[in-house]
Short mmCIF file of C-alpha atoms in Angstrom, two decimals:
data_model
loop_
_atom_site.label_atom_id
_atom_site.label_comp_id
_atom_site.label_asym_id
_atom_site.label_seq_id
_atom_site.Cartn_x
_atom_site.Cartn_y
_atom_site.Cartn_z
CA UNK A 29 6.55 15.53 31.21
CA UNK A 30 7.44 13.49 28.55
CA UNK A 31 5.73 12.99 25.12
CA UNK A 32 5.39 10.27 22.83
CA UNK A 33 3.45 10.02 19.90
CA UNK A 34 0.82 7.12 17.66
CA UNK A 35 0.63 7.96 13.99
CA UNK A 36 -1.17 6.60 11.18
CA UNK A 37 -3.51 6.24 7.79
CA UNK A 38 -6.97 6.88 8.71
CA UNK A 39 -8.82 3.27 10.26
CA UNK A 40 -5.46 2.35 11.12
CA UNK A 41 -6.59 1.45 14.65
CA UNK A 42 -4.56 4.60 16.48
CA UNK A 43 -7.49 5.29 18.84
CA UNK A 44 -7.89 1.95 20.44
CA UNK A 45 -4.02 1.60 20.79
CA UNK A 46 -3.73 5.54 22.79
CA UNK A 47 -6.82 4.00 24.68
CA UNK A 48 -4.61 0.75 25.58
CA UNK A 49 -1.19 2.72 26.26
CA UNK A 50 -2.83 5.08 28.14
CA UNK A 51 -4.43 2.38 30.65
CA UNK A 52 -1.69 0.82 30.76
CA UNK A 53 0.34 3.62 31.60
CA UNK A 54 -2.19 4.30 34.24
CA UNK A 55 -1.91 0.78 36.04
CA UNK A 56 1.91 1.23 36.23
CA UNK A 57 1.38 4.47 38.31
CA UNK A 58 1.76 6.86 35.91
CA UNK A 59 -0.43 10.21 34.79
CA UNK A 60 -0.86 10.44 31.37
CA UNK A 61 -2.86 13.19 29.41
CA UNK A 62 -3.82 13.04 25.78
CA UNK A 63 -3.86 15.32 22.83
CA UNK A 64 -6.06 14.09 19.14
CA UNK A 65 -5.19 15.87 16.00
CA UNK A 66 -8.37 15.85 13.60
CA UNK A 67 -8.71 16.65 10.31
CA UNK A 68 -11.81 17.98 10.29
CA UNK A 69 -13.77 20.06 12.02
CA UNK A 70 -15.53 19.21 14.96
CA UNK A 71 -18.04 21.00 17.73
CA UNK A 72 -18.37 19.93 21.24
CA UNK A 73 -20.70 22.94 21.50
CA UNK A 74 -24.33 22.59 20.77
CA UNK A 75 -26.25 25.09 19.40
CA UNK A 76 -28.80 26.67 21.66
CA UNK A 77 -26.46 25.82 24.67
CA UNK A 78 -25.35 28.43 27.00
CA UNK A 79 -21.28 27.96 26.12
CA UNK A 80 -22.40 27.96 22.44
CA UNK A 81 -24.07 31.54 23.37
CA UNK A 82 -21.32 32.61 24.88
CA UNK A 83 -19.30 32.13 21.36
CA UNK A 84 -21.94 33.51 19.25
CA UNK A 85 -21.63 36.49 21.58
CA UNK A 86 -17.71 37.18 20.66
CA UNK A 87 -15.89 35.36 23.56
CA UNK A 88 -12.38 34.24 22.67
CA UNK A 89 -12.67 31.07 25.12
CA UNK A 90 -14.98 29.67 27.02
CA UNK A 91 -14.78 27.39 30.00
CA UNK A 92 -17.64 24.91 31.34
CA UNK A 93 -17.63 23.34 34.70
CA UNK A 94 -19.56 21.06 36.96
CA UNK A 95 -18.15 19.42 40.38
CA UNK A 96 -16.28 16.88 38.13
CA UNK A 97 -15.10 17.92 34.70
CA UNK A 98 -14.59 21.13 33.35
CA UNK A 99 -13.74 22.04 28.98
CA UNK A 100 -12.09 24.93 27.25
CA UNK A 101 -13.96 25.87 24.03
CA UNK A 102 -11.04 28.00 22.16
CA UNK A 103 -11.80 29.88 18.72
CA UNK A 104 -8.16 31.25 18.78
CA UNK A 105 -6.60 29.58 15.72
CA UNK A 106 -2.44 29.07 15.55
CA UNK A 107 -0.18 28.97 13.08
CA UNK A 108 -0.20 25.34 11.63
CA UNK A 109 3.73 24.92 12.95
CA UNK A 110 3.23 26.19 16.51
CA UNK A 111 -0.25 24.43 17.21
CA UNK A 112 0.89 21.38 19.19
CA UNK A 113 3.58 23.54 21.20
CA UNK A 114 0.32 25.94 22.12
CA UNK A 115 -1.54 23.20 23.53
CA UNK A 116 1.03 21.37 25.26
CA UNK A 117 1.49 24.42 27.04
CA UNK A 118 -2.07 24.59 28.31
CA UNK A 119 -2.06 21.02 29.88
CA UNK A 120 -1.16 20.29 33.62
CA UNK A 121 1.84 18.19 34.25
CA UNK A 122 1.66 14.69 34.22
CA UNK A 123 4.38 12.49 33.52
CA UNK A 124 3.45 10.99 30.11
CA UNK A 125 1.41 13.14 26.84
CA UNK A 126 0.54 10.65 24.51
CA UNK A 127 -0.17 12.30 20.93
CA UNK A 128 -2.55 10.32 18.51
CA UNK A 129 -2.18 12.04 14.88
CA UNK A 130 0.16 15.34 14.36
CA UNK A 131 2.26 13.01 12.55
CA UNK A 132 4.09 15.52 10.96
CA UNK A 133 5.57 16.78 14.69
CA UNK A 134 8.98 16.27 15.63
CA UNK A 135 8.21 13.96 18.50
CA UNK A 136 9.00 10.43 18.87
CA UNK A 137 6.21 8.02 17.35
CA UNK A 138 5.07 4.88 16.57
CA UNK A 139 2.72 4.18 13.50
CA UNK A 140 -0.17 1.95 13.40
CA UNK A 141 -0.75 0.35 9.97
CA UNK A 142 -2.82 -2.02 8.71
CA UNK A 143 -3.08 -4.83 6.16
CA UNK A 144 -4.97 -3.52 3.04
CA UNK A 145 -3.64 -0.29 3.95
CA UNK A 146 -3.43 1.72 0.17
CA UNK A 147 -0.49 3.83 0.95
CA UNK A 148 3.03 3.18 1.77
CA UNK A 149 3.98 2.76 5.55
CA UNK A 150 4.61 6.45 6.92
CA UNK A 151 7.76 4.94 9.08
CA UNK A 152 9.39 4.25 5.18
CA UNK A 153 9.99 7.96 4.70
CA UNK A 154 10.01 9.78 8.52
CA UNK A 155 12.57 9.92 10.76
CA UNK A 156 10.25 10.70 13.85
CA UNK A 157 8.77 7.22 13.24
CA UNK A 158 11.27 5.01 15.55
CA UNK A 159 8.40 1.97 15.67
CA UNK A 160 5.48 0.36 13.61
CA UNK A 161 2.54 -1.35 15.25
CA UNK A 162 1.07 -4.11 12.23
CA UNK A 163 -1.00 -6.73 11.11
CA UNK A 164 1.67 -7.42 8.38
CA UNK A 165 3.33 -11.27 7.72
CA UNK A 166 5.81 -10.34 5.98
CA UNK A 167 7.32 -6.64 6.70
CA UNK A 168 10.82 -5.34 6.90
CA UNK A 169 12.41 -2.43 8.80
CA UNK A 170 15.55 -1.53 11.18
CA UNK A 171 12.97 -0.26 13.83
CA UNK A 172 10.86 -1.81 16.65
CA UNK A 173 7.93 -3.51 15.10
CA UNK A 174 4.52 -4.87 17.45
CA UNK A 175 1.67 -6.29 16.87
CA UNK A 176 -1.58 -4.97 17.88
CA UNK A 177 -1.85 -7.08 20.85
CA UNK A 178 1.67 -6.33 22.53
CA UNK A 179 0.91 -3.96 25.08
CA UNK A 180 3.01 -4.38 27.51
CA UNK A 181 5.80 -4.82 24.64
CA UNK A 182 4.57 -1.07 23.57
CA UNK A 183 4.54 0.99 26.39
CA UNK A 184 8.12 -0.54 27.68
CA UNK A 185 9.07 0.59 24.71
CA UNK A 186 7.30 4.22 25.17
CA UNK A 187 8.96 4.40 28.52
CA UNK A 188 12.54 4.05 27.13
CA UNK A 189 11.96 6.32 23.69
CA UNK A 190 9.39 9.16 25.29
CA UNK A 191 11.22 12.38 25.36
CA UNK A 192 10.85 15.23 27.76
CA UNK A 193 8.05 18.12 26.19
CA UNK A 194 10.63 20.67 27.08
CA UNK A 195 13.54 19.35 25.09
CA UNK A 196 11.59 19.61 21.84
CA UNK A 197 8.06 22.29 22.43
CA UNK A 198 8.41 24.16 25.19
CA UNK A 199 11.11 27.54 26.46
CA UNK A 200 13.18 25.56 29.09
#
């Protein structure tokens, strides 16, 4: 498995680009999984429903399935610095993770950033960040730089610079 990583100011368009990586990581015959950091808090239970009972009731996890899907509901909280290796460890192997946020992480990246953006580019001051993804005329850097519409550009580029989870999160 390797991982690779899309960082960025909030609105900086990181979502659509993991949605167009991903596909396109698909169509060359590859599995891919993802993993979103957010900064808030969020619920994918519902109040009233039966895994939401289950919670309220004291269970650590809970796991819903039908004939198609099936979701994890974890309360367990991690340590801020192991969080990422935790949850890489509970997905199946596929041969790409593609990481949208967490941009503090180790792993390779590439930043999204946007013109009218109020803060500096992250790739200025973090080593991790080996690529930027803009809307800019006029920007300057050593590192691979995209557009938003480059693609196919991108994910060559993923394929060469992903590294393997195991080197960097997970006991070998």
């Amino acid at each position: 498995m390797k991982i690779f990583g899309i960082a960025g100011w909030k609105n900086s368009g990181k979502t659509t680009l993991v949605e167009k990586i991903i596909k396109d990581l698909v169509n060359r015959g590859y599995t891919a999984s993802s993993i979103k950091h957010a900064h808030h808090e969020f619920e994918i239970d519902k109040e009233g429903k039966d895994s939401y009972r289950h919670r309220q009731a004291g269970a650590t996890q809970v796991i819903v399935s039908s004939k198609n899907l099936w979701a994890m509901i974890s309360s367990q909280a991690y340590a801020e610095d192991t969080v990422l290796a935790k949850l890489l460890g509970k997905l199946d192997p596929v041969d790409f993770i593609i990481v949208e946020g967490y941009k503090s992480e180790k792993h390779p990246k590439i930043e999204c950033y946007r013109l009218g953006c109020q803060k500096n580019p992250l790739i200025e001051s973090d080593a991790s960040i080996i690529g930027i993804v803009h809307d800019l005329k006029d920007f300057h850097s050593e590192q691979e730089q995209f557009k938003f519409n480059e693609i196919k550009e991108i994910v060559d580029f993923i394929e060469r610079a992903a590294v393997l989870v195991h080197e960097l999160y997970l006991e070998k």
